[in-house]
CSV table of C-alpha atoms in Angstrom, one decimal:
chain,number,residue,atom,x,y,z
A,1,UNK,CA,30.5,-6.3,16.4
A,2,UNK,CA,26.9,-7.6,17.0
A,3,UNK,CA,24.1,-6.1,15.2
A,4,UNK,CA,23.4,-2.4,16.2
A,5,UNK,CA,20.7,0.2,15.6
A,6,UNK,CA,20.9,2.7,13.0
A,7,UNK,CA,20.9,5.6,15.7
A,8,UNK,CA,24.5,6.4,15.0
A,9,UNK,CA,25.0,5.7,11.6
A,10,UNK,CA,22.5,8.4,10.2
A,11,UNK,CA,23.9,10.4,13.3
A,12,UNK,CA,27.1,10.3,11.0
A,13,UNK,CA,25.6,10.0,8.0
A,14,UNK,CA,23.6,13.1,8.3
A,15,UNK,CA,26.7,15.6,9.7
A,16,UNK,CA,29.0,13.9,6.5
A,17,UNK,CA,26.7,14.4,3.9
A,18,UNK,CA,26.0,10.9,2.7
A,19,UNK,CA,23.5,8.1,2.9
A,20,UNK,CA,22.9,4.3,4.5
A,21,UNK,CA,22.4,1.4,2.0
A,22,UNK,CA,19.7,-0.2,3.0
A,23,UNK,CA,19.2,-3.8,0.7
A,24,UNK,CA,17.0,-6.3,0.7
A,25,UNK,CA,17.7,-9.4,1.5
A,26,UNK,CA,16.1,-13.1,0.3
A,27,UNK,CA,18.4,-15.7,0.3
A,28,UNK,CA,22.5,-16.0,0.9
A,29,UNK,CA,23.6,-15.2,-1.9
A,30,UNK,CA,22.4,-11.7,-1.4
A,31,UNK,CA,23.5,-11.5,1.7
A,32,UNK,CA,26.8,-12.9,0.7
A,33,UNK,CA,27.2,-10.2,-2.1
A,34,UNK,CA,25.9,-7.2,-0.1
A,35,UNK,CA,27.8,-7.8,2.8
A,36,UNK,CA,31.0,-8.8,0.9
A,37,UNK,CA,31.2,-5.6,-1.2
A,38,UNK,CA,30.6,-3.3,2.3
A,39,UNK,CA,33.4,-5.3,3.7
A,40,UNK,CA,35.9,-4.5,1.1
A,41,UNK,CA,34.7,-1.0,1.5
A,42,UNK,CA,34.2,-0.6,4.9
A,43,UNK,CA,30.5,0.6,4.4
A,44,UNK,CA,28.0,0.2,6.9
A,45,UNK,CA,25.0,-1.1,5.9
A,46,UNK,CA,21.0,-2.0,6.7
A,47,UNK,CA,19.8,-5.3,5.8
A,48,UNK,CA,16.1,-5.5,5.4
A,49,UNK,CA,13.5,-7.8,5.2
A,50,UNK,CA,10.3,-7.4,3.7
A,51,UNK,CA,7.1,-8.9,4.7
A,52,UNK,CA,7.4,-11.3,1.5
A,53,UNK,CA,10.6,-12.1,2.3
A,54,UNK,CA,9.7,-13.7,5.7
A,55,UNK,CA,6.8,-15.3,3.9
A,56,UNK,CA,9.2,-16.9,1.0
A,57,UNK,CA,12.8,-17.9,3.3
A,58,UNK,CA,11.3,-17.9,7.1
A,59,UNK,CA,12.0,-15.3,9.5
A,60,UNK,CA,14.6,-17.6,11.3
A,61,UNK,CA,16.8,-18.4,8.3
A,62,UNK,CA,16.9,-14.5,7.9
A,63,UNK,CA,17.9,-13.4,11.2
A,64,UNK,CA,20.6,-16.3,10.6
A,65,UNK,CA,21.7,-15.4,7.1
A,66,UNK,CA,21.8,-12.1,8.8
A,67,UNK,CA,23.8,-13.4,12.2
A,68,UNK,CA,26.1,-15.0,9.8
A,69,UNK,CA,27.0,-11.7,8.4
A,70,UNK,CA,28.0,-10.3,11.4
A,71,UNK,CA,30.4,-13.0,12.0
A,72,UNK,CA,32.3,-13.0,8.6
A,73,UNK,CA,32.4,-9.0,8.3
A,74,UNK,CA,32.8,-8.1,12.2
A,75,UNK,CA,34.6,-4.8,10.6
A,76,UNK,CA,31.5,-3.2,9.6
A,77,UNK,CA,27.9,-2.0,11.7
A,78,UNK,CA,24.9,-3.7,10.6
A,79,UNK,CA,21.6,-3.0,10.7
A,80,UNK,CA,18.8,-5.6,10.6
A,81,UNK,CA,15.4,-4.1,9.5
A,82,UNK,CA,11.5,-4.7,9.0
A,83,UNK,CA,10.8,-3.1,5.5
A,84,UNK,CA,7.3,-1.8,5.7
A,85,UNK,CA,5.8,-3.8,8.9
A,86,UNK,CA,2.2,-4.0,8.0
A,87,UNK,CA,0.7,-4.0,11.7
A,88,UNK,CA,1.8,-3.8,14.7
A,89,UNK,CA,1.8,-7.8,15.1
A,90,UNK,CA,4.5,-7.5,12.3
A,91,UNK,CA,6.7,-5.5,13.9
A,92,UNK,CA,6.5,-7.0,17.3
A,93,UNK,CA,7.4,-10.3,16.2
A,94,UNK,CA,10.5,-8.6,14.5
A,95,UNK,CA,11.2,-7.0,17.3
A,96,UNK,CA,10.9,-9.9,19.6
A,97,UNK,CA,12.9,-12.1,17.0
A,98,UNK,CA,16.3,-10.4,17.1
A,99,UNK,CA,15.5,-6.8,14.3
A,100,UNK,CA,17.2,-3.8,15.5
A,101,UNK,CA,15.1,-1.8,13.5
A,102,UNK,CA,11.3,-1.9,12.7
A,103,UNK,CA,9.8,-0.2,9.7
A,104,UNK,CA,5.6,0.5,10.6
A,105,UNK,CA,3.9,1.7,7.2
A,106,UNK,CA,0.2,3.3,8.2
A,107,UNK,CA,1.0,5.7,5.2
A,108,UNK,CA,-2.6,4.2,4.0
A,109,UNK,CA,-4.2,5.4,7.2
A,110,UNK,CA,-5.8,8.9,7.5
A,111,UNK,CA,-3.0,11.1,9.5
A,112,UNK,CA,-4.3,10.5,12.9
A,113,UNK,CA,-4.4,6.9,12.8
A,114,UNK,CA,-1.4,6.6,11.1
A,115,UNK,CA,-0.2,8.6,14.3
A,116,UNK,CA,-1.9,6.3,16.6
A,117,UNK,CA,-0.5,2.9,15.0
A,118,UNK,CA,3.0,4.5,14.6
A,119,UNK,CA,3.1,5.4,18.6
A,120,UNK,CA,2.4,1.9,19.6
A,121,UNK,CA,5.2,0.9,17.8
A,122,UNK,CA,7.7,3.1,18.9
A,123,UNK,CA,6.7,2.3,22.3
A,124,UNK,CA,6.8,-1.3,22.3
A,125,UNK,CA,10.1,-0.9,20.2
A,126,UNK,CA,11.8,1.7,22.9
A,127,UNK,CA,10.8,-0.1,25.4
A,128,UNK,CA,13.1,-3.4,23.4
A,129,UNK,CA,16.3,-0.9,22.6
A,130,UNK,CA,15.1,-1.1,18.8
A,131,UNK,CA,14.2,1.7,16.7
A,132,UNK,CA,11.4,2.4,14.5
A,133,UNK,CA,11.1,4.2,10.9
A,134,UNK,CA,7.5,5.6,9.8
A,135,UNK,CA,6.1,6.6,6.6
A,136,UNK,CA,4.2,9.8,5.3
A,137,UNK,CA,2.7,10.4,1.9
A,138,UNK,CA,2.3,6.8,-0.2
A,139,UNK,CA,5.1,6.1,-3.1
A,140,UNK,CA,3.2,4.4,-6.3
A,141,UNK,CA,4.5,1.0,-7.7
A,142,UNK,CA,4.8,-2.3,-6.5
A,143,UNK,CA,7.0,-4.3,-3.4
A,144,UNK,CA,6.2,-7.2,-2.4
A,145,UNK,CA,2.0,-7.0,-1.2
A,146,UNK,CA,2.7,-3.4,-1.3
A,147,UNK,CA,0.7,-1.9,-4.3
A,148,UNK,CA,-0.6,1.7,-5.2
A,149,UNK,CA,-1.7,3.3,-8.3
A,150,UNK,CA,-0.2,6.3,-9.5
A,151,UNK,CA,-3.5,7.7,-8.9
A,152,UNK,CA,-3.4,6.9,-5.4
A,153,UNK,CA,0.1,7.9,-4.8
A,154,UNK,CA,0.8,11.1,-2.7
A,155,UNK,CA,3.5,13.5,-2.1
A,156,UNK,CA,4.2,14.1,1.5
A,157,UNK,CA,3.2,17.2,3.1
A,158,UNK,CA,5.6,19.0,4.9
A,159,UNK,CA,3.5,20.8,7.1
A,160,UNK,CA,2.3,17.7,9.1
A,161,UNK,CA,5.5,16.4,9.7
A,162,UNK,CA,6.7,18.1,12.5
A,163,UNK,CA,3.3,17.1,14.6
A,164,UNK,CA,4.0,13.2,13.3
A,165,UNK,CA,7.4,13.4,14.5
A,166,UNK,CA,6.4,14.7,17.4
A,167,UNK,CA,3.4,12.6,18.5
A,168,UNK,CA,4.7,9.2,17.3
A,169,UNK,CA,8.9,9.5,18.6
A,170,UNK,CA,10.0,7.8,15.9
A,171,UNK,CA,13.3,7.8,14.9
A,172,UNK,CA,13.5,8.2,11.2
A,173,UNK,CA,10.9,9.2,8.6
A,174,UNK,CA,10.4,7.7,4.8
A,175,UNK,CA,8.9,10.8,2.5
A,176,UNK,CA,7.3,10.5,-0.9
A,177,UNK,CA,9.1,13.3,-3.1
A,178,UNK,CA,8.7,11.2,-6.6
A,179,UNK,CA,9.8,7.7,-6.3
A,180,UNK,CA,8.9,4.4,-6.5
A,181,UNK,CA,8.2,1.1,-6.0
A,182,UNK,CA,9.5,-2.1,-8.7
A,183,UNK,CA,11.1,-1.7,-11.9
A,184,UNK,CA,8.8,0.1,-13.8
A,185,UNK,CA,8.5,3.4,-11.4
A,186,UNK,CA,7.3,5.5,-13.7
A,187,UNK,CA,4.8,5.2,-17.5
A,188,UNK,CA,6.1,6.1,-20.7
A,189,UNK,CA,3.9,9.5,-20.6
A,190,UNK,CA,5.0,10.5,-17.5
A,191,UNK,CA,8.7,10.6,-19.1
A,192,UNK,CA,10.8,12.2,-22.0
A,193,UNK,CA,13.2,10.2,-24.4
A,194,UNK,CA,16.7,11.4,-24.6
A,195,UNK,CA,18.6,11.2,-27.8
A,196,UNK,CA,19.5,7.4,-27.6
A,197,UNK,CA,15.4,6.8,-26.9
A,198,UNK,CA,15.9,5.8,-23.6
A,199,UNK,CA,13.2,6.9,-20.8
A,200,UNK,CA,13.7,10.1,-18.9
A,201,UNK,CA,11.9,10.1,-15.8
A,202,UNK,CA,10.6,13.1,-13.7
A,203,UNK,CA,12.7,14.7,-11.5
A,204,UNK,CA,12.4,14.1,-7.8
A,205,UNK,CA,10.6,17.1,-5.6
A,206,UNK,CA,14.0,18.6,-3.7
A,207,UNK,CA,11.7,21.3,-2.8
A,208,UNK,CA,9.7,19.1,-0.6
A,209,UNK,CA,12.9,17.7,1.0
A,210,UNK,CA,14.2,21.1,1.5
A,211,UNK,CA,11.0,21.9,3.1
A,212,UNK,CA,10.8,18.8,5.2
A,213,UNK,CA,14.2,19.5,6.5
A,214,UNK,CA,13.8,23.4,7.3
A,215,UNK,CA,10.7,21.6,9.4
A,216,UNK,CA,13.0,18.7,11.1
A,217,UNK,CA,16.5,19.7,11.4
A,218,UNK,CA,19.0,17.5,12.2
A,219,UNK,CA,16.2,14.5,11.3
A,220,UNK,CA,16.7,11.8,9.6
A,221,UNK,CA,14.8,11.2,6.1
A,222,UNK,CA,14.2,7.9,3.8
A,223,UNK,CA,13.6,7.3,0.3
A,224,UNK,CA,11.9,4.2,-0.2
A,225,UNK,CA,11.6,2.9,-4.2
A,226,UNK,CA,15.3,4.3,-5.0
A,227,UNK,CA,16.4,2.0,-7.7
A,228,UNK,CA,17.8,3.3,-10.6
A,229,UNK,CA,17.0,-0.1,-12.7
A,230,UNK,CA,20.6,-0.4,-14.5
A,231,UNK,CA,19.5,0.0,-18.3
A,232,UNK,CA,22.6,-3.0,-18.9
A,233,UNK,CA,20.9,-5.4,-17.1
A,234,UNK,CA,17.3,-4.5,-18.2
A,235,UNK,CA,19.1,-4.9,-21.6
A,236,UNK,CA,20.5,-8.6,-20.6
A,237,UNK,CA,17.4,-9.4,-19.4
A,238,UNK,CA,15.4,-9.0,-22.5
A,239,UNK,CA,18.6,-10.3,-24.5
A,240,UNK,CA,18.2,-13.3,-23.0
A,241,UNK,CA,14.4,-14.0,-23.2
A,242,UNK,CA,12.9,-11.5,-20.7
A,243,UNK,CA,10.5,-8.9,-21.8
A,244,UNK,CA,10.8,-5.6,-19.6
A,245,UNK,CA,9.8,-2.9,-21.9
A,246,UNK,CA,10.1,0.9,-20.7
A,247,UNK,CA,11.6,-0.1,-17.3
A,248,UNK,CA,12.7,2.6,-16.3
A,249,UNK,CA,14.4,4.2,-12.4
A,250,UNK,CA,15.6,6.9,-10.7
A,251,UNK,CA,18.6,8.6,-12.0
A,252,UNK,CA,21.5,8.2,-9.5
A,253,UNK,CA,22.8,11.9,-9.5
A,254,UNK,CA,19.2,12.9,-8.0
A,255,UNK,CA,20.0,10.2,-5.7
A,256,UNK,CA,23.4,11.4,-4.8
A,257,UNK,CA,22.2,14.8,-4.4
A,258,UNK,CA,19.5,13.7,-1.8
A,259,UNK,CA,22.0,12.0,0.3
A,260,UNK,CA,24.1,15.5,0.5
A,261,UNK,CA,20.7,16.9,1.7
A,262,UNK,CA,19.0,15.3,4.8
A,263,UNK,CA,18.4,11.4,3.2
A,264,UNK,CA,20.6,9.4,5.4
A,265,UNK,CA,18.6,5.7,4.2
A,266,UNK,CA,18.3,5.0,0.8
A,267,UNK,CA,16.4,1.8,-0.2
A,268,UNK,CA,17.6,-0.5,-2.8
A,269,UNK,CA,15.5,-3.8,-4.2
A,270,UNK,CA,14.9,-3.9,-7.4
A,271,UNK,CA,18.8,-3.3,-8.9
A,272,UNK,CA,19.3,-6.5,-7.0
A,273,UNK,CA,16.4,-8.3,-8.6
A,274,UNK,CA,17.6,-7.2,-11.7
A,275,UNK,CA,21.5,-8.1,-11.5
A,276,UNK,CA,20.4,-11.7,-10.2
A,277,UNK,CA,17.6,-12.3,-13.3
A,278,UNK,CA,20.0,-11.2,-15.8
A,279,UNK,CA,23.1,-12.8,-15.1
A,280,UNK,CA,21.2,-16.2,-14.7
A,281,UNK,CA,19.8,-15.4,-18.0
A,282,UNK,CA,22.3,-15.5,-20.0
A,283,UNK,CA,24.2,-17.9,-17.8
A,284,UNK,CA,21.4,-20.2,-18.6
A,285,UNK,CA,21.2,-18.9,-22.8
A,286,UNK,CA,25.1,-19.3,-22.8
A,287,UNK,CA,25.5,-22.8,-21.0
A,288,UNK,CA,21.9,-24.6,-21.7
A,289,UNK,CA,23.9,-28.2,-20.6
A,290,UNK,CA,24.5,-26.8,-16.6
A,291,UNK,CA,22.2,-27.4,-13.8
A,292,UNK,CA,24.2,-27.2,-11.0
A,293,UNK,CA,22.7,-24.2,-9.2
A,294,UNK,CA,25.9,-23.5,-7.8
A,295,UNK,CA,27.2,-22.6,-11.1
A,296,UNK,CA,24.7,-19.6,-11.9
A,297,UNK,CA,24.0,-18.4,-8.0
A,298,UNK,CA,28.0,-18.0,-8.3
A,299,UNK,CA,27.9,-15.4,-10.9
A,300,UNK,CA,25.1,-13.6,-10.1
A,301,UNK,CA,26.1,-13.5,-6.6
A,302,UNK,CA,29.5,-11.7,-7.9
A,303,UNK,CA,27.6,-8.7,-9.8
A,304,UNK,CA,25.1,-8.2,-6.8
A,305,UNK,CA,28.7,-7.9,-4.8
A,306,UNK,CA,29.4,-5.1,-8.0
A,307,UNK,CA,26.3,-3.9,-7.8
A,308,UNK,CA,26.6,-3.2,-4.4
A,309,UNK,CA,29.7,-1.6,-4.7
A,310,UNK,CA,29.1,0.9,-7.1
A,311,UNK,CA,26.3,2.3,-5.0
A,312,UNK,CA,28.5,2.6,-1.5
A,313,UNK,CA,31.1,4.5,-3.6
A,314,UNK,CA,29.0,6.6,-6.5
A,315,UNK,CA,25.8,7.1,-5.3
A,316,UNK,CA,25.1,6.8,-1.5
A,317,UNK,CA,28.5,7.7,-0.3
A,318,UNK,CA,29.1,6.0,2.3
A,319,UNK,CA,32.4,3.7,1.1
A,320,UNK,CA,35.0,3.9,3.9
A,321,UNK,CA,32.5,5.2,6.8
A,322,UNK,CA,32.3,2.1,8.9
């Protein structure tokens, strides 16, 4: 199966009530572990690439790691996607390089130019058979060059989306109901501590989704910033020398609960970040005499694969919809 568009999947995804994976990808051992885990559960999945991961690996070894993929799971579709395309230079060059799928964030841009930006995209990328998710309202945290202030974060408004939709085409639509960007989505005061004195963050704004999809039925929705920071690996982490105080994400039942509703892609970065850091952590704090690289990519490779897994089955849903 070569690489497809995501047209179909959150076709299916939406009628069944569950949610796309979509993962970012850096190196092959990510992709290994992503990939391997949707195999063995016959999940589809979305691959993505961020604008600092083309900077850091290349855009060619991605869309190779990628095509690699395809050949060792042919069983399941996958998607390859821009993560929030700056420009429409970005996206183009994703679109001309072999992506099925273009992400253009204007979400910055007052509403008409994000409008304007968004339409060139989803022309140039209809025009190439790809398709093309936009942004409205801004998420708060950090991705890559993507930084905004809780200050400057806003939710999306519900009454503007069916004129964005409409105006730009394009095919899918990332909302800001309370998530976030990174690891540490949300401050200590914005939270409450439950009885163990862990971080309780704020619930997400359903009501805004429910809006959103009274206003675009049928439509597909995103979350972007959808971690849910696994408190066993922020523990390894700082077990084994790290220091991530108060990191804290979103609680996967809210997340499963959004992909019942209209969410059919549901972004996933910094778990991985995470379950990499902290198994080469204390690989390196248990075995201080190894170098070989091979010897702590291996592991750490393995609990991305778990990782992985647990979300396709207990959160997004989508285990055994290939």
């Amino acid at each position: 199966m070569p690489l497809v568009t995501s047209t179909e999947m959150f076709k299916k995804a939406y009628e069944g009530g569950y949610a796309i994976g979509a993962f970012n990808v850096n190196n092959m051992e990510i992709v290994q572990g992503i990939t391997e885990a949707c195999k063995e559960e016959k999940a589809p999945v979305i691959l993505q690439v961020s604008k600092g991961a083309r900077a850091y690996a290349n855009h060619t070894y991605l869309v190779k790691l990628v095509e690699a993929a395809v050949i060792e799971c042919p069983e399941i579709p996958i998607v390859l996607h821009l993560d929030h395309g700056p420009d429409f230079e970005t996206c183009k060059s994703c679109i001309d390089g072999g992506f099925t799928s273009v992400m253009i964030d204007a979400s910055s841009k007052p509403f008409e130019e994000n409008i304007e930006i968004t339409k060139k995209v989803v022309e140039y990328a209809h025009d190439h058979g790809v398709v093309v998710e936009a942004e409205l309202g801004t998420l708060a945290g950090v991705e890559d060059d993507v930084k905004v202030e809780a200050a400057d974060s806003s939710y999306t408004r519900p009454e503007e989306v069916e004129e964005f939709v409409s105006k730009t085409g394009c095919d899918s639509l990332a909302i800001a109901i309370g998530t976030s960007h990174g690891a540490y989505k949300f401050t200590p005061d914005q939270c409450t501590r439950n009885e163990k004195g862990i971080l309780v963050p704020p619930p997400l704004r359903f009501d805004v989704l429910e809006e959103v999809s009274k206003r675009l039925p049928g439509f597909p929705i995103v979350l972007h910033g959808s971690s849910s920071v696994p408190q066993d690996y922020v523990k390894m982490v700082n077990t084994h020398g790290g220091k991530m105080p108060d990191a804290v994400g979103i609680p996967e039942e809210q997340l499963r609960k959004a992909a019942t509703l209209s969410v059919c892609k549901i972004n996933i970065d910094s778990d991985l970040r995470l379950t990499m850091t902290g198994t080469i952590r204390e690989f390196f704090d248990e075995h201080p005499d190894k170098f070989d690289p091979r010897e702590y990519l291996k592991p750490a490779r393995a609990n991305i694969k778990e990782t992985v897994r647990h979300k396709l089955v207990n959160v997004l849903g989508c285990a055994g919809k290939a």
